[in-house]
Amino acid sequence: MKKLFLFLLAFGFMFGLAACGTRDDDVEKTKIALITDYGDIDDESFNQGTWEGILAYAEQHGMEIEYFRPAEVSDADYIDSIDLAVELGFGIIVTPGFLFQRAIYESQNTHPDVKFILLDAQPRDATGNFVVGPNTLSIFYDEHESGFLAGYAAVMEGFTNLGFMGGIAVPAVVRFGIGFIAGAYYAALQEEVELVFPNNRYDYLGTFNAGPGVETQAAGWFDDGTEVIFAAAGGAGLSVMSAATDKDAWMIGVDVDQSGLSERVMTSAMKALAASVQLALDSYYIDEDFAGGETWYLGAANDGVALPFETSRFETFTEAQYNEIFALLADGTIEVPATYAELVAFFEDLDILDLLLIEQDTVSPPPSG
């Protein structure tokens, strides 16, 4: 038996299947599995946000759900987890994040009768081609819009010395950072304030894991005058949070509402993880027309991104101001840049290109080797 079975954590929940009138031949349709990436369902990030969506859906509709935590971060272990879920009769499998690109590519072919929901990625073959199979739905989020809202809010709250820490320079994290820069400078121009956001206050940590090195780096930034760090870094954000607490500074969380983790979390650049999973499940269970082969892009226009205003610790930035800027994103009045080239064009349109100090190779590092 593979090592997966020694380390696998699987927890099942039943919610009134009999009350729903489920037929015996439909049992697999009512079984939903989550395969976690490198964390657990209480990671206050991607896994938890996704699981909460599945959990809420199960409570409402009467489904059996389980989550599976692979032994290690590898395609082989992800595939082993998926195979086990299928063996146990799960007909829908949800996977969060880019780490599942290869595993879902293989599994969508191996298990054509199983439905896959892949968040923040598309299945990718060994040659780098993206192939969304007829039994797979890929969902992306407009992280640049969420990052824009976070940067805008920070400056509107009165902070003018900012920093960004990403985990690894994967596309989603890069988009968060680009949007954060754009939103901060848009607000600074609007409020006629000078912004301090130098090239050496934008960095990718090379990890999504918490660690003393991350905390030390964040503490150094705070000591040098940085008032707010946006940490789009998964678990590494916890180390930034710890530094913010020690230095009486502020940080911005990511993916889900992280306000409950520390009083120094000013707000969080959220993706509608739970809501998007529920929409995808509705396409199967309610509409009876699973959106297989499709790729969804969710942003402000369809409530795919947001700041959790009710739990944010704003003292100056008002809800009316938030609603106003959100509406400008939603209706396309403000087109938020998602690439460095678009960021340059954005600054040119605002006639502030000379203020952009963060360089292209910093934001979008060239491939190593």
PDB file of N, CA and C in Angstrom, residues 234-313:
ATOM      1  N   GLY A 234       0.341  32.662   0.897  1.00  0.00           N
ATOM      2  CA  GLY A 234      -0.119  31.456   1.564  1.00  0.00           C
ATOM      3  C   GLY A 234       0.253  31.449   3.035  1.00  0.00           C
ATOM      4  N   GLY A 235       0.787  30.306   3.500  1.00  0.00           N
ATOM      5  CA  GLY A 235       1.157  30.184   4.902  1.00  0.00           C
ATOM      6  C   GLY A 235       2.259  31.121   5.327  1.00  0.00           C
ATOM      7  N   ALA A 236       3.103  31.563   4.382  1.00  0.00           N
ATOM      8  CA  ALA A 236       4.166  32.508   4.721  1.00  0.00           C
ATOM      9  C   ALA A 236       3.598  33.826   5.216  1.00  0.00           C
ATOM     10  N   GLY A 237       2.354  34.106   4.855  1.00  0.00           N
ATOM     11  CA  GLY A 237       1.709  35.314   5.351  1.00  0.00           C
ATOM     12  C   GLY A 237       1.580  35.331   6.863  1.00  0.00           C
ATOM     13  N   LEU A 238       1.549  34.147   7.475  1.00  0.00           N
ATOM     14  CA  LEU A 238       1.480  34.084   8.938  1.00  0.00           C
ATOM     15  C   LEU A 238       2.732  34.675   9.571  1.00  0.00           C
ATOM     16  N   SER A 239       3.871  34.501   8.909  1.00  0.00           N
ATOM     17  CA  SER A 239       5.117  35.074   9.418  1.00  0.00           C
ATOM     18  C   SER A 239       5.122  36.588   9.264  1.00  0.00           C
ATOM     19  N   VAL A 240       4.569  37.078   8.161  1.00  0.00           N
ATOM     20  CA  VAL A 240       4.430  38.527   7.985  1.00  0.00           C
ATOM     21  C   VAL A 240       3.488  39.077   9.045  1.00  0.00           C
ATOM     22  N   MET A 241       2.446  38.341   9.318  1.00  0.00           N
ATOM     23  CA  MET A 241       1.477  38.727  10.338  1.00  0.00           C
ATOM     24  C   MET A 241       2.138  38.825  11.711  1.00  0.00           C
ATOM     25  N   SER A 242       2.988  37.869  12.010  1.00  0.00           N
ATOM     26  CA  SER A 242       3.689  37.869  13.295  1.00  0.00           C
ATOM     27  C   SER A 242       4.596  39.085  13.418  1.00  0.00           C
ATOM     28  N   ALA A 243       5.296  39.407  12.335  1.00  0.00           N
ATOM     29  CA  ALA A 243       6.164  40.588  12.342  1.00  0.00           C
ATOM     30  C   ALA A 243       5.350  41.858  12.508  1.00  0.00           C
ATOM     31  N   ALA A 244       4.207  41.929  11.846  1.00  0.00           N
ATOM     32  CA  ALA A 244       3.345  43.106  11.970  1.00  0.00           C
ATOM     33  C   ALA A 244       2.860  43.273  13.401  1.00  0.00           C
ATOM     34  N   THR A 245       2.563  42.164  14.050  1.00  0.00           N
ATOM     35  CA  THR A 245       2.119  42.213  15.441  1.00  0.00           C
ATOM     36  C   THR A 245       3.239  42.715  16.345  1.00  0.00           C
ATOM     37  N   ASP A 246       4.440  42.190  16.155  1.00  0.00           N
ATOM     38  CA  ASP A 246       5.578  42.595  16.981  1.00  0.00           C
ATOM     39  C   ASP A 246       5.950  44.055  16.769  1.00  0.00           C
ATOM     40  N   LYS A 247       5.788  44.535  15.542  1.00  0.00           N
ATOM     41  CA  LYS A 247       6.216  45.895  15.197  1.00  0.00           C
ATOM     42  C   LYS A 247       5.066  46.902  15.253  1.00  0.00           C
ATOM     43  N   ASP A 248       3.887  46.443  15.664  1.00  0.00           N
ATOM     44  CA  ASP A 248       2.713  47.320  15.716  1.00  0.00           C
ATOM     45  C   ASP A 248       2.470  47.960  14.356  1.00  0.00           C
ATOM     46  N   ALA A 249       2.614  47.155  13.315  1.00  0.00           N
ATOM     47  CA  ALA A 249       2.412  47.608  11.941  1.00  0.00           C
ATOM     48  C   ALA A 249       1.198  46.877  11.370  1.00  0.00           C
ATOM     49  N   TRP A 250       1.036  46.953  10.055  1.00  0.00           N
ATOM     50  CA  TRP A 250      -0.142  46.360   9.429  1.00  0.00           C
ATOM     51  C   TRP A 250       0.245  45.435   8.279  1.00  0.00           C
ATOM     52  N   MET A 251      -0.595  44.438   8.062  1.00  0.00           N
ATOM     53  CA  MET A 251      -0.452  43.590   6.880  1.00  0.00           C
ATOM     54  C   MET A 251      -1.827  43.383   6.257  1.00  0.00           C
ATOM     55  N   ILE A 252      -1.817  42.975   5.003  1.00  0.00           N
ATOM     56  CA  ILE A 252      -3.039  42.660   4.273  1.00  0.00           C
ATOM     57  C   ILE A 252      -3.006  41.181   3.925  1.00  0.00           C
ATOM     58  N   GLY A 253      -4.069  40.472   4.285  1.00  0.00           N
ATOM     59  CA  GLY A 253      -4.151  39.048   4.019  1.00  0.00           C
ATOM     60  C   GLY A 253      -4.592  38.765   2.598  1.00  0.00           C
ATOM     61  N   VAL A 254      -4.760  37.472   2.296  1.00  0.00           N
ATOM     62  CA  VAL A 254      -5.034  37.094   0.906  1.00  0.00           C
ATOM     63  C   VAL A 254      -5.955  35.881   0.831  1.00  0.00           C
ATOM     64  N   ASP A 255      -6.659  35.783  -0.258  1.00  0.00           N
ATOM     65  CA  ASP A 255      -7.519  34.656  -0.635  1.00  0.00           C
ATOM     66  C   ASP A 255      -8.818  34.595   0.160  1.00  0.00           C
ATOM     67  N   VAL A 256      -8.718  34.567   1.496  1.00  0.00           N
ATOM     68  CA  VAL A 256      -9.902  34.519   2.347  1.00  0.00           C
ATOM     69  C   VAL A 256      -9.787  35.610   3.402  1.00  0.00           C
ATOM     70  N   ASP A 257     -10.856  35.811   4.157  1.00  0.00           N
ATOM     71  CA  ASP A 257     -10.850  36.805   5.226  1.00  0.00           C
ATOM     72  C   ASP A 257      -9.948  36.307   6.355  1.00  0.00           C
ATOM     73  N   GLN A 258      -8.806  36.951   6.536  1.00  0.00           N
ATOM     74  CA  GLN A 258      -7.849  36.531   7.557  1.00  0.00           C
ATOM     75  C   GLN A 258      -7.868  37.433   8.789  1.00  0.00           C
ATOM     76  N   SER A 259      -8.921  38.214   8.934  1.00  0.00           N
ATOM     77  CA  SER A 259      -8.985  39.173  10.043  1.00  0.00           C
ATOM     78  C   SER A 259      -8.976  38.496  11.404  1.00  0.00           C
ATOM     79  N   GLY A 260      -9.462  37.258  11.475  1.00  0.00           N
ATOM     80  CA  GLY A 260      -9.518  36.568  12.750  1.00  0.00           C
ATOM     81  C   GLY A 260      -8.184  36.052  13.242  1.00  0.00           C
ATOM     82  N   LEU A 261      -7.161  36.117  12.409  1.00  0.00           N
ATOM     83  CA  LEU A 261      -5.857  35.586  12.795  1.00  0.00           C
ATOM     84  C   LEU A 261      -5.029  36.563  13.604  1.00  0.00           C
ATOM     85  N   SER A 262      -5.262  37.850  13.405  1.00  0.00           N
ATOM     86  CA  SER A 262      -4.472  38.863  14.106  1.00  0.00           C
ATOM     87  C   SER A 262      -5.181  40.204  14.023  1.00  0.00           C
ATOM     88  N   GLU A 263      -5.022  40.997  15.069  1.00  0.00           N
ATOM     89  CA  GLU A 263      -5.583  42.344  15.059  1.00  0.00           C
ATOM     90  C   GLU A 263      -4.794  43.277  14.156  1.00  0.00           C
ATOM     91  N   ARG A 264      -3.682  42.806  13.612  1.00  0.00           N
ATOM     92  CA  ARG A 264      -2.867  43.631  12.715  1.00  0.00           C
ATOM     93  C   ARG A 264      -3.149  43.332  11.242  1.00  0.00           C
ATOM     94  N   VAL A 265      -4.180  42.546  10.983  1.00  0.00           N
ATOM     95  CA  VAL A 265      -4.640  42.341   9.604  1.00  0.00           C
ATOM     96  C   VAL A 265      -5.629  43.454   9.290  1.00  0.00           C
ATOM     97  N   MET A 266      -5.223  44.372   8.426  1.00  0.00           N
ATOM     98  CA  MET A 266      -6.072  45.520   8.126  1.00  0.00           C
ATOM     99  C   MET A 266      -7.261  45.113   7.261  1.00  0.00           C
ATOM    100  N   THR A 267      -7.014  44.292   6.257  1.00  0.00           N
ATOM    101  CA  THR A 267      -8.057  43.767   5.388  1.00  0.00           C
ATOM    102  C   THR A 267      -7.476  42.566   4.655  1.00  0.00           C
ATOM    103  N   SER A 268      -8.245  41.972   3.770  1.00  0.00           N
ATOM    104  CA  SER A 268      -7.779  40.812   3.002  1.00  0.00           C
ATOM    105  C   SER A 268      -8.241  40.936   1.559  1.00  0.00           C
ATOM    106  N   ALA A 269      -7.334  40.641   0.629  1.00  0.00           N
ATOM    107  CA  ALA A 269      -7.664  40.632  -0.799  1.00  0.00           C
ATOM    108  C   ALA A 269      -8.252  39.263  -1.129  1.00  0.00           C
ATOM    109  N   MET A 270      -9.560  39.206  -1.169  1.00  0.00           N
ATOM    110  CA  MET A 270     -10.248  37.923  -1.225  1.00  0.00           C
ATOM    111  C   MET A 270     -10.614  37.480  -2.637  1.00  0.00           C
ATOM    112  N   LYS A 271     -10.621  36.165  -2.804  1.00  0.00           N
ATOM    113  CA  LYS A 271     -11.256  35.521  -3.946  1.00  0.00           C
ATOM    114  C   LYS A 271     -12.526  34.851  -3.420  1.00  0.00           C
ATOM    115  N   ALA A 272     -13.548  34.831  -4.231  1.00  0.00           N
ATOM    116  CA  ALA A 272     -14.812  34.215  -3.814  1.00  0.00           C
ATOM    117  C   ALA A 272     -14.712  32.697  -3.981  1.00  0.00           C
ATOM    118  N   LEU A 273     -13.832  32.084  -3.202  1.00  0.00           N
ATOM    119  CA  LEU A 273     -13.581  30.652  -3.342  1.00  0.00           C
ATOM    120  C   LEU A 273     -14.832  29.840  -3.055  1.00  0.00           C
ATOM    121  N   ALA A 274     -15.431  30.076  -1.895  1.00  0.00           N
ATOM    122  CA  ALA A 274     -16.602  29.300  -1.501  1.00  0.00           C
ATOM    123  C   ALA A 274     -17.744  29.489  -2.488  1.00  0.00           C
ATOM    124  N   ALA A 275     -18.005  30.738  -2.851  1.00  0.00           N
ATOM    125  CA  ALA A 275     -19.120  31.025  -3.757  1.00  0.00           C
ATOM    126  C   ALA A 275     -18.896  30.413  -5.135  1.00  0.00           C
ATOM    127  N   SER A 276     -17.656  30.454  -5.619  1.00  0.00           N
ATOM    128  CA  SER A 276     -17.388  29.916  -6.959  1.00  0.00           C
ATOM    129  C   SER A 276     -17.540  28.400  -6.989  1.00  0.00           C
ATOM    130  N   VAL A 277     -17.121  27.732  -5.918  1.00  0.00           N
ATOM    131  CA  VAL A 277     -17.302  26.280  -5.853  1.00  0.00           C
ATOM    132  C   VAL A 277     -18.787  25.941  -5.850  1.00  0.00           C
ATOM    133  N   GLN A 278     -19.560  26.711  -5.108  1.00  0.00           N
ATOM    134  CA  GLN A 278     -20.997  26.460  -5.054  1.00  0.00           C
ATOM    135  C   GLN A 278     -21.659  26.703  -6.412  1.00  0.00           C
ATOM    136  N   LEU A 279     -21.208  27.721  -7.141  1.00  0.00           N
ATOM    137  CA  LEU A 279     -21.726  27.959  -8.493  1.00  0.00           C
ATOM    138  C   LEU A 279     -21.425  26.771  -9.404  1.00  0.00           C
ATOM    139  N   ALA A 280     -20.210  26.255  -9.272  1.00  0.00           N
ATOM    140  CA  ALA A 280     -19.820  25.112 -10.096  1.00  0.00           C
ATOM    141  C   ALA A 280     -20.654  23.879  -9.752  1.00  0.00           C
ATOM    142  N   LEU A 281     -20.882  23.656  -8.465  1.00  0.00           N
ATOM    143  CA  LEU A 281     -21.700  22.519  -8.049  1.00  0.00           C
ATOM    144  C   LEU A 281     -23.145  22.685  -8.506  1.00  0.00           C
ATOM    145  N   ASP A 282     -23.629  23.920  -8.484  1.00  0.00           N
ATOM    146  CA  ASP A 282     -24.987  24.184  -8.980  1.00  0.00           C
ATOM    147  C   ASP A 282     -25.127  23.803 -10.451  1.00  0.00           C
ATOM    148  N   SER A 283     -24.069  24.059 -11.224  1.00  0.00           N
ATOM    149  CA  SER A 283     -24.143  23.746 -12.656  1.00  0.00           C
ATOM    150  C   SER A 283     -24.357  22.255 -12.877  1.00  0.00           C
ATOM    151  N   TYR A 284     -23.940  21.462 -11.907  1.00  0.00           N
ATOM    152  CA  TYR A 284     -24.090  20.012 -12.013  1.00  0.00           C
ATOM    153  C   TYR A 284     -25.391  19.530 -11.380  1.00  0.00           C
ATOM    154  N   TYR A 285     -25.624  19.968 -10.141  1.00  0.00           N
ATOM    155  CA  TYR A 285     -26.758  19.449  -9.390  1.00  0.00           C
ATOM    156  C   TYR A 285     -28.076  20.149  -9.709  1.00  0.00           C
ATOM    157  N   ILE A 286     -28.041  21.461  -9.874  1.00  0.00           N
ATOM    158  CA  ILE A 286     -29.277  22.219 -10.092  1.00  0.00           C
ATOM    159  C   ILE A 286     -29.590  22.340 -11.578  1.00  0.00           C
ATOM    160  N   ASP A 287     -28.618  22.817 -12.339  1.00  0.00           N
ATOM    161  CA  ASP A 287     -28.840  23.000 -13.780  1.00  0.00           C
ATOM    162  C   ASP A 287     -28.755  21.684 -14.549  1.00  0.00           C
ATOM    163  N   GLU A 288     -28.146  20.680 -13.909  1.00  0.00           N
ATOM    164  CA  GLU A 288     -27.931  19.376 -14.552  1.00  0.00           C
ATOM    165  C   GLU A 288     -27.199  19.524 -15.881  1.00  0.00           C
ATOM    166  N   ASP A 289     -26.278  20.468 -15.894  1.00  0.00           N
ATOM    167  CA  ASP A 289     -25.487  20.728 -17.104  1.00  0.00           C
ATOM    168  C   ASP A 289     -24.093  21.171 -16.669  1.00  0.00           C
ATOM    169  N   PHE A 290     -23.290  20.223 -16.203  1.00  0.00           N
ATOM    170  CA  PHE A 290     -21.958  20.546 -15.702  1.00  0.00           C
ATOM    171  C   PHE A 290     -21.151  21.273 -16.772  1.00  0.00           C
ATOM    172  N   ALA A 291     -20.501  22.346 -16.360  1.00  0.00           N
ATOM    173  CA  ALA A 291     -19.777  23.206 -17.310  1.00  0.00           C
ATOM    174  C   ALA A 291     -18.416  22.622 -17.674  1.00  0.00           C
ATOM    175  N   GLY A 292     -18.394  21.349 -18.000  1.00  0.00           N
ATOM    176  CA  GLY A 292     -17.150  20.696 -18.380  1.00  0.00           C
ATOM    177  C   GLY A 292     -16.581  21.260 -19.668  1.00  0.00           C
ATOM    178  N   GLY A 293     -15.257  21.338 -19.719  1.00  0.00           N
ATOM    179  CA  GLY A 293     -14.584  21.904 -20.879  1.00  0.00           C
ATOM    180  C   GLY A 293     -14.506  23.412 -20.868  1.00  0.00           C
ATOM    181  N   GLU A 294     -15.092  24.037 -19.852  1.00  0.00           N
ATOM    182  CA  GLU A 294     -15.116  25.495 -19.780  1.00  0.00           C
ATOM    183  C   GLU A 294     -14.065  26.026 -18.812  1.00  0.00           C
ATOM    184  N   THR A 295     -13.731  27.299 -18.996  1.00  0.00           N
ATOM    185  CA  THR A 295     -12.883  28.031 -18.059  1.00  0.00           C
ATOM    186  C   THR A 295     -13.618  29.304 -17.674  1.00  0.00           C
ATOM    187  N   TRP A 296     -13.871  29.465 -16.389  1.00  0.00           N
ATOM    188  CA  TRP A 296     -14.555  30.656 -15.886  1.00  0.00           C
ATOM    189  C   TRP A 296     -13.524  31.657 -15.373  1.00  0.00           C
ATOM    190  N   TYR A 297     -13.802  32.929 -15.594  1.00  0.00           N
ATOM    191  CA  TYR A 297     -12.980  34.009 -15.050  1.00  0.00           C
ATOM    192  C   TYR A 297     -13.881  34.896 -14.196  1.00  0.00           C
ATOM    193  N   LEU A 298     -13.620  34.926 -12.904  1.00  0.00           N
ATOM    194  CA  LEU A 298     -14.488  35.635 -11.973  1.00  0.00           C
ATOM    195  C   LEU A 298     -13.776  36.853 -11.397  1.00  0.00           C
ATOM    196  N   GLY A 299     -14.400  38.005 -11.539  1.00  0.00           N
ATOM    197  CA  GLY A 299     -13.822  39.244 -11.024  1.00  0.00           C
ATOM    198  C   GLY A 299     -14.883  40.118 -10.396  1.00  0.00           C
ATOM    199  N   ALA A 300     -14.629  41.407 -10.349  1.00  0.00           N
ATOM    200  CA  ALA A 300     -15.568  42.335  -9.724  1.00  0.00           C
ATOM    201  C   ALA A 300     -16.921  42.317 -10.428  1.00  0.00           C
ATOM    202  N   ALA A 301     -16.920  42.131 -11.737  1.00  0.00           N
ATOM    203  CA  ALA A 301     -18.165  42.168 -12.505  1.00  0.00           C
ATOM    204  C   ALA A 301     -19.137  41.073 -12.094  1.00  0.00           C
ATOM    205  N   ASN A 302     -18.615  39.957 -11.581  1.00  0.00           N
ATOM    206  CA  ASN A 302     -19.496  38.878 -11.139  1.00  0.00           C
ATOM    207  C   ASN A 302     -19.183  38.449  -9.713  1.00  0.00           C
ATOM    208  N   ASP A 303     -18.763  39.422  -8.901  1.00  0.00           N
ATOM    209  CA  ASP A 303     -18.525  39.221  -7.465  1.00  0.00           C
ATOM    210  C   ASP A 303     -17.528  38.102  -7.181  1.00  0.00           C
ATOM    211  N   GLY A 304     -16.518  37.991  -8.037  1.00  0.00           N
ATOM    212  CA  GLY A 304     -15.504  36.969  -7.837  1.00  0.00           C
ATOM    213  C   GLY A 304     -14.363  37.399  -6.936  1.00  0.00           C
ATOM    214  N   VAL A 305     -14.272  38.706  -6.660  1.00  0.00           N
ATOM    215  CA  VAL A 305     -13.234  39.245  -5.774  1.00  0.00           C
ATOM    216  C   VAL A 305     -13.874  40.283  -4.859  1.00  0.00           C
ATOM    217  N   ALA A 306     -13.198  40.559  -3.738  1.00  0.00           N
ATOM    218  CA  ALA A 306     -13.757  41.529  -2.792  1.00  0.00           C
ATOM    219  C   ALA A 306     -12.777  41.786  -1.662  1.00  0.00           C
ATOM    220  N   LEU A 307     -13.044  42.833  -0.895  1.00  0.00           N
ATOM    221  CA  LEU A 307     -12.464  43.027   0.427  1.00  0.00           C
ATOM    222  C   LEU A 307     -13.578  42.752   1.435  1.00  0.00           C
ATOM    223  N   PRO A 308     -13.277  42.099   2.551  1.00  0.00           N
ATOM    224  CA  PRO A 308     -14.311  41.835   3.558  1.00  0.00           C
ATOM    225  C   PRO A 308     -14.534  43.078   4.421  1.00  0.00           C
ATOM    226  N   PHE A 309     -15.343  43.999   3.939  1.00  0.00           N
ATOM    227  CA  PHE A 309     -15.405  45.314   4.569  1.00  0.00           C
ATOM    228  C   PHE A 309     -15.855  45.237   6.032  1.00  0.00           C
ATOM    229  N   GLU A 310     -16.788  44.365   6.330  1.00  0.00           N
ATOM    230  CA  GLU A 310     -17.331  44.325   7.688  1.00  0.00           C
ATOM    231  C   GLU A 310     -16.285  43.947   8.725  1.00  0.00           C
ATOM    232  N   THR A 311     -15.306  43.151   8.344  1.00  0.00           N
ATOM    233  CA  THR A 311     -14.290  42.725   9.309  1.00  0.00           C
ATOM    234  C   THR A 311     -12.960  43.450   9.124  1.00  0.00           C
ATOM    235  N   SER A 312     -12.890  44.331   8.129  1.00  0.00           N
ATOM    236  CA  SER A 312     -11.664  45.109   7.927  1.00  0.00           C
ATOM    237  C   SER A 312     -11.524  46.147   9.028  1.00  0.00           C
ATOM    238  N   ARG A 313     -10.295  46.526   9.306  1.00  0.00           N
ATOM    239  CA  ARG A 313     -10.028  47.463  10.403  1.00  0.00           C
ATOM    240  C   ARG A 313      -9.734  48.866   9.863  1.00  0.00           C
TER     241      ARG A 313
END
